[in-house]
Coordinates of C-alpha atoms in Angstrom, one line a residue:
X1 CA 106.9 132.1 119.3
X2 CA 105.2 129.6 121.3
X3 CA 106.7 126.3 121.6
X4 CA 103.7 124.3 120.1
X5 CA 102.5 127.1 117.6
X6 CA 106.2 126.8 116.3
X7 CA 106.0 123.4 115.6
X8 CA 102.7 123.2 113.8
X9 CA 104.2 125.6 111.3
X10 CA 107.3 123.6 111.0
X11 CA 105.5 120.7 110.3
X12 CA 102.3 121.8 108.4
X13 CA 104.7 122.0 105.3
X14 CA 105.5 118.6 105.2
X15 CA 101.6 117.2 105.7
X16 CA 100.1 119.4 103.5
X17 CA 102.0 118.3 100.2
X18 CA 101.6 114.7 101.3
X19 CA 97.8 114.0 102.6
X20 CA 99.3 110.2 103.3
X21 CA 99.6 109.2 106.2
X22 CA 101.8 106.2 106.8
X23 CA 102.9 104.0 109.6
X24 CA 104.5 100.6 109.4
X25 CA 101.9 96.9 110.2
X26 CA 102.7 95.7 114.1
X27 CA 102.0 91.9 114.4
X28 CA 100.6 93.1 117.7
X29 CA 97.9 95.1 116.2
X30 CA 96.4 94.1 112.3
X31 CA 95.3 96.8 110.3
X32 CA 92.0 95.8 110.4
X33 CA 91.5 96.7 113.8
X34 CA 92.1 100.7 113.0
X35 CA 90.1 100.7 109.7
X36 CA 87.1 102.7 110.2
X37 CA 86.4 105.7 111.5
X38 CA 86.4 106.8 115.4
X39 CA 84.5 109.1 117.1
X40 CA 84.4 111.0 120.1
X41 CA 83.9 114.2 122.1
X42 CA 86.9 116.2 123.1
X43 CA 86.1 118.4 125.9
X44 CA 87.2 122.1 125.6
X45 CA 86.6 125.0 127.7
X46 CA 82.7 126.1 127.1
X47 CA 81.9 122.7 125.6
X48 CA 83.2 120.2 123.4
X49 CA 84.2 119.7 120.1
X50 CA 82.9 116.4 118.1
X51 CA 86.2 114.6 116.9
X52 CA 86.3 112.1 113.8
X53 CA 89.3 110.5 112.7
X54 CA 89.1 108.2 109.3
X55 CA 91.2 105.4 108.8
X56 CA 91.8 103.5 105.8
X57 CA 94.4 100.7 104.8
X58 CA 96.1 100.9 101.6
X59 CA 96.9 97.3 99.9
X60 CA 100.6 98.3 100.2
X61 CA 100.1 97.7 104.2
X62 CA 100.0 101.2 104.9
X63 CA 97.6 103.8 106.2
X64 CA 95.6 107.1 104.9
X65 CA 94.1 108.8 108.4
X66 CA 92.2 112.0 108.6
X67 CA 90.9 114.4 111.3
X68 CA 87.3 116.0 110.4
X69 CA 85.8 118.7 113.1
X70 CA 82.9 119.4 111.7
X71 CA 82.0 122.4 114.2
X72 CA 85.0 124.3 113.1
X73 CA 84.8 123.3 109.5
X74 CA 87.9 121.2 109.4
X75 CA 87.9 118.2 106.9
X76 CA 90.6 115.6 106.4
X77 CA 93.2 117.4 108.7
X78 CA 96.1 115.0 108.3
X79 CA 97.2 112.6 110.4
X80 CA 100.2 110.2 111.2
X81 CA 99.4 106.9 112.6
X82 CA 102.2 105.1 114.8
X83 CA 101.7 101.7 116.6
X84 CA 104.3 100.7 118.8
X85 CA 103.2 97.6 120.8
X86 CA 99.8 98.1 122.3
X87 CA 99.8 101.7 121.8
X88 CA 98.2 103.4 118.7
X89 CA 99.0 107.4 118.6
X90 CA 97.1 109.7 116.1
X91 CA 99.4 112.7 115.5
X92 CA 97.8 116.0 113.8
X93 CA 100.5 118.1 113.4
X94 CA 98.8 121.0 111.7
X95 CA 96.4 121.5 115.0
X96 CA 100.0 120.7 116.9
X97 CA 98.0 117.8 118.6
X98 CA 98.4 114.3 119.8
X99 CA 96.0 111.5 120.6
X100 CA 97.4 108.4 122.6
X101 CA 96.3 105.5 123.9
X102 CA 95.2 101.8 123.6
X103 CA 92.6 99.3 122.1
X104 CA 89.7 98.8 125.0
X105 CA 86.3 97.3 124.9
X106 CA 87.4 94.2 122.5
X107 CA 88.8 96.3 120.0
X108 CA 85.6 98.8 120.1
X109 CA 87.1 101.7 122.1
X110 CA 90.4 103.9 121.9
X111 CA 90.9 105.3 125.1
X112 CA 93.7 107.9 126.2
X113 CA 94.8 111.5 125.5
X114 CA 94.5 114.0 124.0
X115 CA 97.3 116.7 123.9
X116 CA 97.4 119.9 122.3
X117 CA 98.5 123.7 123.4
X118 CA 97.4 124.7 126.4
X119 CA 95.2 121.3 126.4
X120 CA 95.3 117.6 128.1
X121 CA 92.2 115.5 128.2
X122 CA 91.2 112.3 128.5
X123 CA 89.0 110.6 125.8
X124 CA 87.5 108.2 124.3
X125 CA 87.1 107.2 120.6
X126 CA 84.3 104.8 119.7
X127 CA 84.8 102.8 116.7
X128 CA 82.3 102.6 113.9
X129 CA 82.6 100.9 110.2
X130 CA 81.6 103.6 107.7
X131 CA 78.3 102.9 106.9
X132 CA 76.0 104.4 104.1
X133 CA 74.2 107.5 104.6
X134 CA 70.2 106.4 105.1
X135 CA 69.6 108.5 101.6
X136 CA 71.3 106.0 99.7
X137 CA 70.8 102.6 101.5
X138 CA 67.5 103.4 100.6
X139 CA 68.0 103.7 96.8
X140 CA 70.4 100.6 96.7
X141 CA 66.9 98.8 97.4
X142 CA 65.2 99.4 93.6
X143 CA 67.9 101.6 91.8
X144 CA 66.2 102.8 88.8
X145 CA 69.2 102.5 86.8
X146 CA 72.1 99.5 86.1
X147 CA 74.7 99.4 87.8
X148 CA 77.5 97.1 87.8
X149 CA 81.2 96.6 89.4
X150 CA 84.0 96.7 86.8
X151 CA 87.6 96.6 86.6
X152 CA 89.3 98.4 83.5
X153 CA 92.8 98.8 82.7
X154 CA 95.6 101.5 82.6
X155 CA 98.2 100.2 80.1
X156 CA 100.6 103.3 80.6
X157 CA 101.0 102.4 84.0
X158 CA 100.2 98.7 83.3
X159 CA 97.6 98.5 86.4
X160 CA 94.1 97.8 86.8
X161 CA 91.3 99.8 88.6
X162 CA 88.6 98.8 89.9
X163 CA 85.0 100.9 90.1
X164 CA 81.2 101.0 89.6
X165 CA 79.6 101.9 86.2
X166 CA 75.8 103.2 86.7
X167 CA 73.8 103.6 83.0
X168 CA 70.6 104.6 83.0
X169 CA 67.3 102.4 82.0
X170 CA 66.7 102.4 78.4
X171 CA 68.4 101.2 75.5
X172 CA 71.0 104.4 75.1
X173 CA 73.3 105.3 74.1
X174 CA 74.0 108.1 76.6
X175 CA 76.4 110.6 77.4
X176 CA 78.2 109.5 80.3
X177 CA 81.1 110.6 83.1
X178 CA 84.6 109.8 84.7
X179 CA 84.4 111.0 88.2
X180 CA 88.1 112.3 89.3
X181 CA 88.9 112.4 93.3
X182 CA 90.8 115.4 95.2
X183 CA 94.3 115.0 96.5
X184 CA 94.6 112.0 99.1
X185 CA 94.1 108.2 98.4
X186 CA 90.0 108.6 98.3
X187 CA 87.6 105.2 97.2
X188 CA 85.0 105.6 94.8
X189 CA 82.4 107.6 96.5
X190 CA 85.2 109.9 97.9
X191 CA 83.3 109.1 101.1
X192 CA 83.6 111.8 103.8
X193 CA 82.5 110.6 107.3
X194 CA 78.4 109.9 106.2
X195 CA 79.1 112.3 103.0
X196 CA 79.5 110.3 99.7
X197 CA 80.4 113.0 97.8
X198 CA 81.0 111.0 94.2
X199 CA 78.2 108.9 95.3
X200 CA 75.6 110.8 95.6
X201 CA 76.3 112.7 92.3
X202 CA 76.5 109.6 90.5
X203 CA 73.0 108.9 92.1
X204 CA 71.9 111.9 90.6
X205 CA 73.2 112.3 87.6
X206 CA 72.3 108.7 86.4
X207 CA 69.1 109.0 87.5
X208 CA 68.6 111.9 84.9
X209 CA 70.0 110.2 82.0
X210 CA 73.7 110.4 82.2
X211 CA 76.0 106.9 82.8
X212 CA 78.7 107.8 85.4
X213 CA 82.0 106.1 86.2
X214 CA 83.7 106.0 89.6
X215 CA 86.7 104.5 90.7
X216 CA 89.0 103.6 93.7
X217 CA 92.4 105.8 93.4
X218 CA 95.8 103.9 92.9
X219 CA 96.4 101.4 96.1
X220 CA 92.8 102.1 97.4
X221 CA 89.7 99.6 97.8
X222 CA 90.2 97.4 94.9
X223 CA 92.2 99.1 92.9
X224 CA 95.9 98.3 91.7
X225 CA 99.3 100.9 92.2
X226 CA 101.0 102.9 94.8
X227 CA 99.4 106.4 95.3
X228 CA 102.5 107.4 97.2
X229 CA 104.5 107.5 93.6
X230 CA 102.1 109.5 91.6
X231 CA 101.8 112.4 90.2
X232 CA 99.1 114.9 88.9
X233 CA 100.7 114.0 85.3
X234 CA 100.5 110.3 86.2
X235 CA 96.5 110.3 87.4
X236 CA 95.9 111.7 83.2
X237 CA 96.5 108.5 82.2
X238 CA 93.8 107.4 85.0
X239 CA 91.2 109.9 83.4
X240 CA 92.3 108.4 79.8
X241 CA 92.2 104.4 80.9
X242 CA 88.5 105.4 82.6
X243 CA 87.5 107.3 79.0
X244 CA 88.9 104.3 77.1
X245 CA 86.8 102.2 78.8
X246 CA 83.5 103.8 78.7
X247 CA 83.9 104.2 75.0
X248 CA 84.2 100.2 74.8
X249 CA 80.8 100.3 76.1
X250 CA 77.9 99.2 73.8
X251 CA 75.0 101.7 76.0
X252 CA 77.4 104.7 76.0
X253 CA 77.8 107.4 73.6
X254 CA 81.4 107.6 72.5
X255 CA 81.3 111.4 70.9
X256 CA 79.7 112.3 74.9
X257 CA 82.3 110.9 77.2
X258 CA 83.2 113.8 79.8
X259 CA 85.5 114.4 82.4
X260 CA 84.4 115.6 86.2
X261 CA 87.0 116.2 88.4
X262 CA 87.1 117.5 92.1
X263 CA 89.8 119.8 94.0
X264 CA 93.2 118.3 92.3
X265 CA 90.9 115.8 89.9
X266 CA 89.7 119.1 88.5
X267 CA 93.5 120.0 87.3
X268 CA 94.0 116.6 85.9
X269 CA 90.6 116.4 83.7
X270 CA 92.1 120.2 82.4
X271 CA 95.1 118.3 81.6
X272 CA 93.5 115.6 80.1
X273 CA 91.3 117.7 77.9
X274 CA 94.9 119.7 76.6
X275 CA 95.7 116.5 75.5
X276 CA 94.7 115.9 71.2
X277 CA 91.5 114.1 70.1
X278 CA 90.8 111.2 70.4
X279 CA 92.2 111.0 73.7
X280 CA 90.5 114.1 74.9
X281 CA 87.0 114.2 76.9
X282 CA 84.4 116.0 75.1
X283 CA 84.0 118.1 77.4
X284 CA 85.1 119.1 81.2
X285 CA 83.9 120.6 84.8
X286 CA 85.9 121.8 87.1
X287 CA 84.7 121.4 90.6
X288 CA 87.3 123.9 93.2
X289 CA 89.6 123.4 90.8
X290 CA 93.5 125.2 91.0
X291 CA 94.2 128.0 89.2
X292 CA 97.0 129.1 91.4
X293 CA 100.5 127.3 90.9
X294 CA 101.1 124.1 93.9
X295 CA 103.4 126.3 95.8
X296 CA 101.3 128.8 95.9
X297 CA 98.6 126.8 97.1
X298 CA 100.4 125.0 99.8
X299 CA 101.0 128.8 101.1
X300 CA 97.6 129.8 101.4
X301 CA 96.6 126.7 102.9
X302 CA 99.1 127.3 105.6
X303 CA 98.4 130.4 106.2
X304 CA 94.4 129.6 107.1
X305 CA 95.2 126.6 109.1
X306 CA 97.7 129.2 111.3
X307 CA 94.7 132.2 111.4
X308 CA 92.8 128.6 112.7
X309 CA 94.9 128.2 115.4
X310 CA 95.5 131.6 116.6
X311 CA 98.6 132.7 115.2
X312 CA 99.9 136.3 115.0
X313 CA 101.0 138.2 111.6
X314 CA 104.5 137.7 112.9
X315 CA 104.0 133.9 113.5
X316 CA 102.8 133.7 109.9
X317 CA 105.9 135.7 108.5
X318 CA 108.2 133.3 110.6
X319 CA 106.4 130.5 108.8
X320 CA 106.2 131.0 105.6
X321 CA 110.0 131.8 105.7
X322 CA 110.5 128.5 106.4
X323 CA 108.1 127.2 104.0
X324 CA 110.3 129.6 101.5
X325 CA 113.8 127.8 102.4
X326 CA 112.3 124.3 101.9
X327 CA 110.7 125.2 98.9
X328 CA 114.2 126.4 97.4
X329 CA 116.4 123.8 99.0
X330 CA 113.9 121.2 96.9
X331 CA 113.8 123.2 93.6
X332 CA 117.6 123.4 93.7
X333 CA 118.5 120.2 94.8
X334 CA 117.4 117.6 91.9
X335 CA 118.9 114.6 93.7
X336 CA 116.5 113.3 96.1
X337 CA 119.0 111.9 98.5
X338 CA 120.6 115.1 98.8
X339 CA 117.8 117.1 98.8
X340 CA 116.5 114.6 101.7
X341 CA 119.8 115.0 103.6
X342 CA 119.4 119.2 103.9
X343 CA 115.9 119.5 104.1
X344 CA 116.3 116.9 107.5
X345 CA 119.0 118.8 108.7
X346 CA 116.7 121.9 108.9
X347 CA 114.1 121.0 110.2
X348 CA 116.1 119.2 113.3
X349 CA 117.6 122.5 113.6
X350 CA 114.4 124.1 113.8
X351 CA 112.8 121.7 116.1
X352 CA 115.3 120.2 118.6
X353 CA 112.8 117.7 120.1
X354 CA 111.9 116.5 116.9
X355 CA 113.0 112.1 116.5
X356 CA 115.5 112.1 113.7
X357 CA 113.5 109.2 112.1
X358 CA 110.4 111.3 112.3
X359 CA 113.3 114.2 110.5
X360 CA 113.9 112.3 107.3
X361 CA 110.1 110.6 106.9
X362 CA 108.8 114.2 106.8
X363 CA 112.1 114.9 104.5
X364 CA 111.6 111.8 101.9
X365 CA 108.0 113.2 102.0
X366 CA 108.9 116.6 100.8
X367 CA 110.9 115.3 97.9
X368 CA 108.8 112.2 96.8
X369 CA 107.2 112.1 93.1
X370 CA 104.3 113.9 94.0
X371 CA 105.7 117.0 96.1
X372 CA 107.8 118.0 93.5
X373 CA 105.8 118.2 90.7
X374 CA 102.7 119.8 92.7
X375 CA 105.4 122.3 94.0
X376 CA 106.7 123.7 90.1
X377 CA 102.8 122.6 89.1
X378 CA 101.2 125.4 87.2
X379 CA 97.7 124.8 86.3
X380 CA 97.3 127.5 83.9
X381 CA 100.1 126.4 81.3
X382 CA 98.4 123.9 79.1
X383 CA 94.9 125.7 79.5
X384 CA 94.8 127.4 76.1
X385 CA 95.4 124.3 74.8
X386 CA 91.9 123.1 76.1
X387 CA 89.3 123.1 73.2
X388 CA 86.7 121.3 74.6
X389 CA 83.8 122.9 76.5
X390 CA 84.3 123.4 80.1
X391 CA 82.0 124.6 82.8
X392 CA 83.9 126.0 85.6
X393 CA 82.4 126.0 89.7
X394 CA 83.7 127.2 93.2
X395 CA 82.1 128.1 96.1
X396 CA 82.6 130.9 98.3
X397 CA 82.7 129.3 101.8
X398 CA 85.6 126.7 100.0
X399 CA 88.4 127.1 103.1
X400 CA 90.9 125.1 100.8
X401 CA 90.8 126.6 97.2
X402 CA 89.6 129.8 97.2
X403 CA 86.5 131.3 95.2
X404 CA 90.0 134.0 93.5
X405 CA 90.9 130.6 91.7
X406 CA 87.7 131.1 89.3
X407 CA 88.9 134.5 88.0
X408 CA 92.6 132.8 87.4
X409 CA 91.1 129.7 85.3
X410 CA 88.8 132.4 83.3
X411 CA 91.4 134.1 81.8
X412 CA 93.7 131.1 81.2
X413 CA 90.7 129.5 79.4
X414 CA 90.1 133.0 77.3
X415 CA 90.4 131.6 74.4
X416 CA 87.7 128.7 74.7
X417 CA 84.5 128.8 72.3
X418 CA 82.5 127.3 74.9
X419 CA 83.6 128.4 78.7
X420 CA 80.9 128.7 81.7
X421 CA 82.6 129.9 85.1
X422 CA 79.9 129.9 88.1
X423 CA 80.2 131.0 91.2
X424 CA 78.2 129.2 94.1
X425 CA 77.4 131.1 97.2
X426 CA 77.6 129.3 100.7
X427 CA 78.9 126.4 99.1
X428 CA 82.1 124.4 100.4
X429 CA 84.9 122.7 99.2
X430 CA 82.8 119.4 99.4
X431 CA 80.0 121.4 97.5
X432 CA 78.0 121.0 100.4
X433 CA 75.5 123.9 101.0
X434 CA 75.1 125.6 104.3
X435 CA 74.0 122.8 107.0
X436 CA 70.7 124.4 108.0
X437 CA 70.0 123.8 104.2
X438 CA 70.8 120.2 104.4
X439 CA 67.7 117.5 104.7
X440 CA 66.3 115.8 107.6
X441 CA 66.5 112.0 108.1
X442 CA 65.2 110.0 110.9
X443 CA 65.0 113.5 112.8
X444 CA 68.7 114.2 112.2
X445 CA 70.8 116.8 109.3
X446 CA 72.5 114.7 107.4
X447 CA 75.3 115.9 104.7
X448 CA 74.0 116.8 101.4
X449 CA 75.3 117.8 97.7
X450 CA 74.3 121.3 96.4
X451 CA 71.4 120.9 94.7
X452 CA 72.3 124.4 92.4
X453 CA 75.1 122.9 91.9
X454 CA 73.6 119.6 90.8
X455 CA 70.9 121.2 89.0
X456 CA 73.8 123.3 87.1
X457 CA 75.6 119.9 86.1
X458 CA 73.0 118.5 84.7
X459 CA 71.4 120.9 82.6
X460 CA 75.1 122.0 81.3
X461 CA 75.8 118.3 80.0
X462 CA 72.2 118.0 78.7
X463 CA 72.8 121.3 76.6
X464 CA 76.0 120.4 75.7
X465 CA 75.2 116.7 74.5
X466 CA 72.1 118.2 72.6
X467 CA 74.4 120.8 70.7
X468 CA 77.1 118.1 70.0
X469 CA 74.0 116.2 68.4
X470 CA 72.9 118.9 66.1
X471 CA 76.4 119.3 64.9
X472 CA 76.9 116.1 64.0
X473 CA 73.6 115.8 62.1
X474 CA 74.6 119.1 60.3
X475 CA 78.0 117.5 59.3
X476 CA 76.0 114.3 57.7
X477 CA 73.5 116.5 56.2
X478 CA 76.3 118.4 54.6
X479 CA 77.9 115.5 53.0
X480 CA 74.6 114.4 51.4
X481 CA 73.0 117.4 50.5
X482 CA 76.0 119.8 50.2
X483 CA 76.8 122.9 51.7
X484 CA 73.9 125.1 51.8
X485 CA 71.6 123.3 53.7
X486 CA 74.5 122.9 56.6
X487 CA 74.8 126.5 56.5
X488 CA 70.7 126.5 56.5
X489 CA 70.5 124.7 59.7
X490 CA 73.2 126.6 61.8
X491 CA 71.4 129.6 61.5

């Protein structure tokens, strides 16, 4: 096996169960300085290859870092971030690739290397705050609708997070929305390079008559917590702190408060809605949510991102043979610092060249909070327990959770009176449409939510708000008037 083909398998394990990545404040270099995102052209044979790495500081002094490629439909690769002195060094071990080099240009430039099999390359990375997209800088100038910055509390876990409520104009009340991120320490908008992906649905959906809530995850933007300690089970009480709130909301329906969750945030509004009334939302949808269990997951993920970078069917089999004696070494091993001590000692035995503090960072990765519950994580246990309606989407160009995931969360949902499972055609895991779909600003394609899949939000929530409503009336109907009328107007 190649040398550097080896060691992105031995090392995708560890970064795709942990989308943090983390590296330690230098005095000589503030954390301010990396936030952002920076851009640049790597050259490759026949061309070059637009690079964008995203960098976001966590209020526990730590960093989240992602590598998008949009040409080869690549979105928040992970990435460590190490600063030793002067030199910062972006490390992408999935792609088995390295960028060093040093702040130029009064903080405005990286410029330095880039390393990766078969490839070295000078580049440079320009640095750019994340601004906007031009689609809604331009509704932030008369937004037809209120919108206001809150902060709401999670008792459970005794924190407070901080988000943006948008309620439409008119005296209410209306149904309304909790917007629930993927996995990875995301803000509010769940902002992707110029994509706001929770943005721009809020946008939309507000603007139709539906309030929606989005919030900063655990330790991100304003918001209180570690997201390095949390599990799936913990963001529940999230969804159920963001419900709580709207409910104390005088323009907000509280019989119409709903749950939309995204990629993992999917799998945590299904858990939410297992959970007994009054807690539970009043209804749910799934957007490339898991049906698969984690470990299962983590597998197929792996085995795309090797197909990505060339690897053979025995590379693969190598692989995921590894990936299998991790897997058991953490399932059998309850006691962390154990579990920490063998899974290290494998993977220096696997990788020779590997720094054995780089070793048991990867290894307290694989057995933090979070690893080990995704890993014995089965989304399909509690989901006859959902009552609630549910409206189910995946798209078939989703890379990361694949369009099989719909059939899985079908038949665990059987049993549910009011279940709609859609599946969107060209449509990614960001529910973006093909790009020669998206629109044209200022000359230029800019990143765009499906408008089917939009268009099927809406109209679901609508119909599912208006039924509720009927119901209800029926029930007060049938407590003055008795019986036969209520059985009158549900036929």
């Amino acid at each position: 096996m190649h040398k550097h083909l080896y060691r992105a398998f031995l090392t995708y394990f560890f970064l795709s169960i942990s989308l943090l990545a983390i590296a330690e404040r230098k005095q000589t270099i503030e954390a301010a300085a990396l936030s952002g995102q920076w851009k640049g052209p790597l050259k490759v044979p026949g061309g070059s290859l637009d690079l964008v790495v995203t960098v976001v500081p966590l209020t526990n002094g730590t960093f989240y870092a992602a590598l998008d490629v949009p040409q080869q439909k690549i979105s928040r690769m992970p990435v460590e971030v190490q600063l030793q002195g002067d030199e910062v060094t972006f490390r992408i071990e999935q792609a088995g690739s390295r960028f060093t080099g040093k702040l130029a240009a009064g903080g405005k430039q990286l410029t330095g290397t880039w390393q990766q099999p078969g490839l070295t390359t000078p580049i440079v990375l320009q640095h750019a705050v994340a601004s906007a997209p031009m689609a809604k800088r331009l509704t932030r100038l008369t937004p037809p609708y209120r919108e206001d910055e809150i902060v709401f509390p999670n008792t459970v876990a005794k924190l407070r997070l901080s988000g943006t409520l948008t309620v439409p104009a008119g005296p209410g009340p209306f149904p309304a929305v909790a917007l629930l991120s993927d996995t990875g320490p995301q803000d509010r908008d769940a902002a992707l390079q110029e994509y706001r992906m929770f943005g721009m649905l809020a946008d939309f959906l507000t603007r139709r008559g539906i309030a929606v809530l989005r919030f900063d995850d655990r330790g991100v933007g304003k918001s209180g917590g570690t997201y390095a300690s949390t599990t799936t089970a913990d963001f529940v009480t999230d969804a159920q702190a963001a419900m709580a709130f709207l409910r104390s909301r005088n323009l907000i329906d509280p019989q119409h408060i709903g749950l939309i969750g995204h990629g993992e945030g999917a799998n945590v509004a299904l858990l939410a809605a297992a959970q007994p009334q009054p807690q539970a939302p009043a209804f749910v949808i799934s957007l490339a949510g898991y049906g698969q269990p984690g470990r299962d997951v983590l597998v197929r993920q792996q085995v795309e991102i090797m197909r990505l970078i060339g690897a053979d069917a025995a590379q693969v089999k190598a692989a995921l043979d590894l990936h299998e004696r991790m897997v058991d070494i953490i399932r059998q091993t309850p006691n962390d610092a154990q579990a920490r001590g063998k899974v290290a000692g494998i993977i220096r035995l696997n990788n020779m060249d590997i720094d054995p503090v780089m070793a048991r960072a990867r290894a307290a990765q694989l057995t933090s909070p979070w690893s080990r519950y995704f890993l014995d994580f089965d989304p399909t246990l509690k989901l006859a327990e959902v009552q609630c309606p549910v409206l189910v989407l995946n798209g078939t160009a989703d890379l990361q959770v694949g369009v099989q995931n719909l059939a899985i969360l079908q038949k665990g949902l059987k049993n549910n009176r009011d279940l709609t499972v859609r599946k969107l055609t060209g449509v990614n895991h960001w529910f973006q449409p093909p790009s020669s779909e998206w629109p044209l600003v200022n000359g230029q394609q800019q990143p765009a939510f499906s408008p089917k899949a939009l268009e099927t939000m809406r109209s679901w929530i609508v119909a599912r708000s208006a039924k509720s409503k009927a119901t209800s009336a029926a029930k007060i109907r049938s407590t003055l008037f008795g019986s036969k009328d209520t059985q009158k107007l549900s036929q």
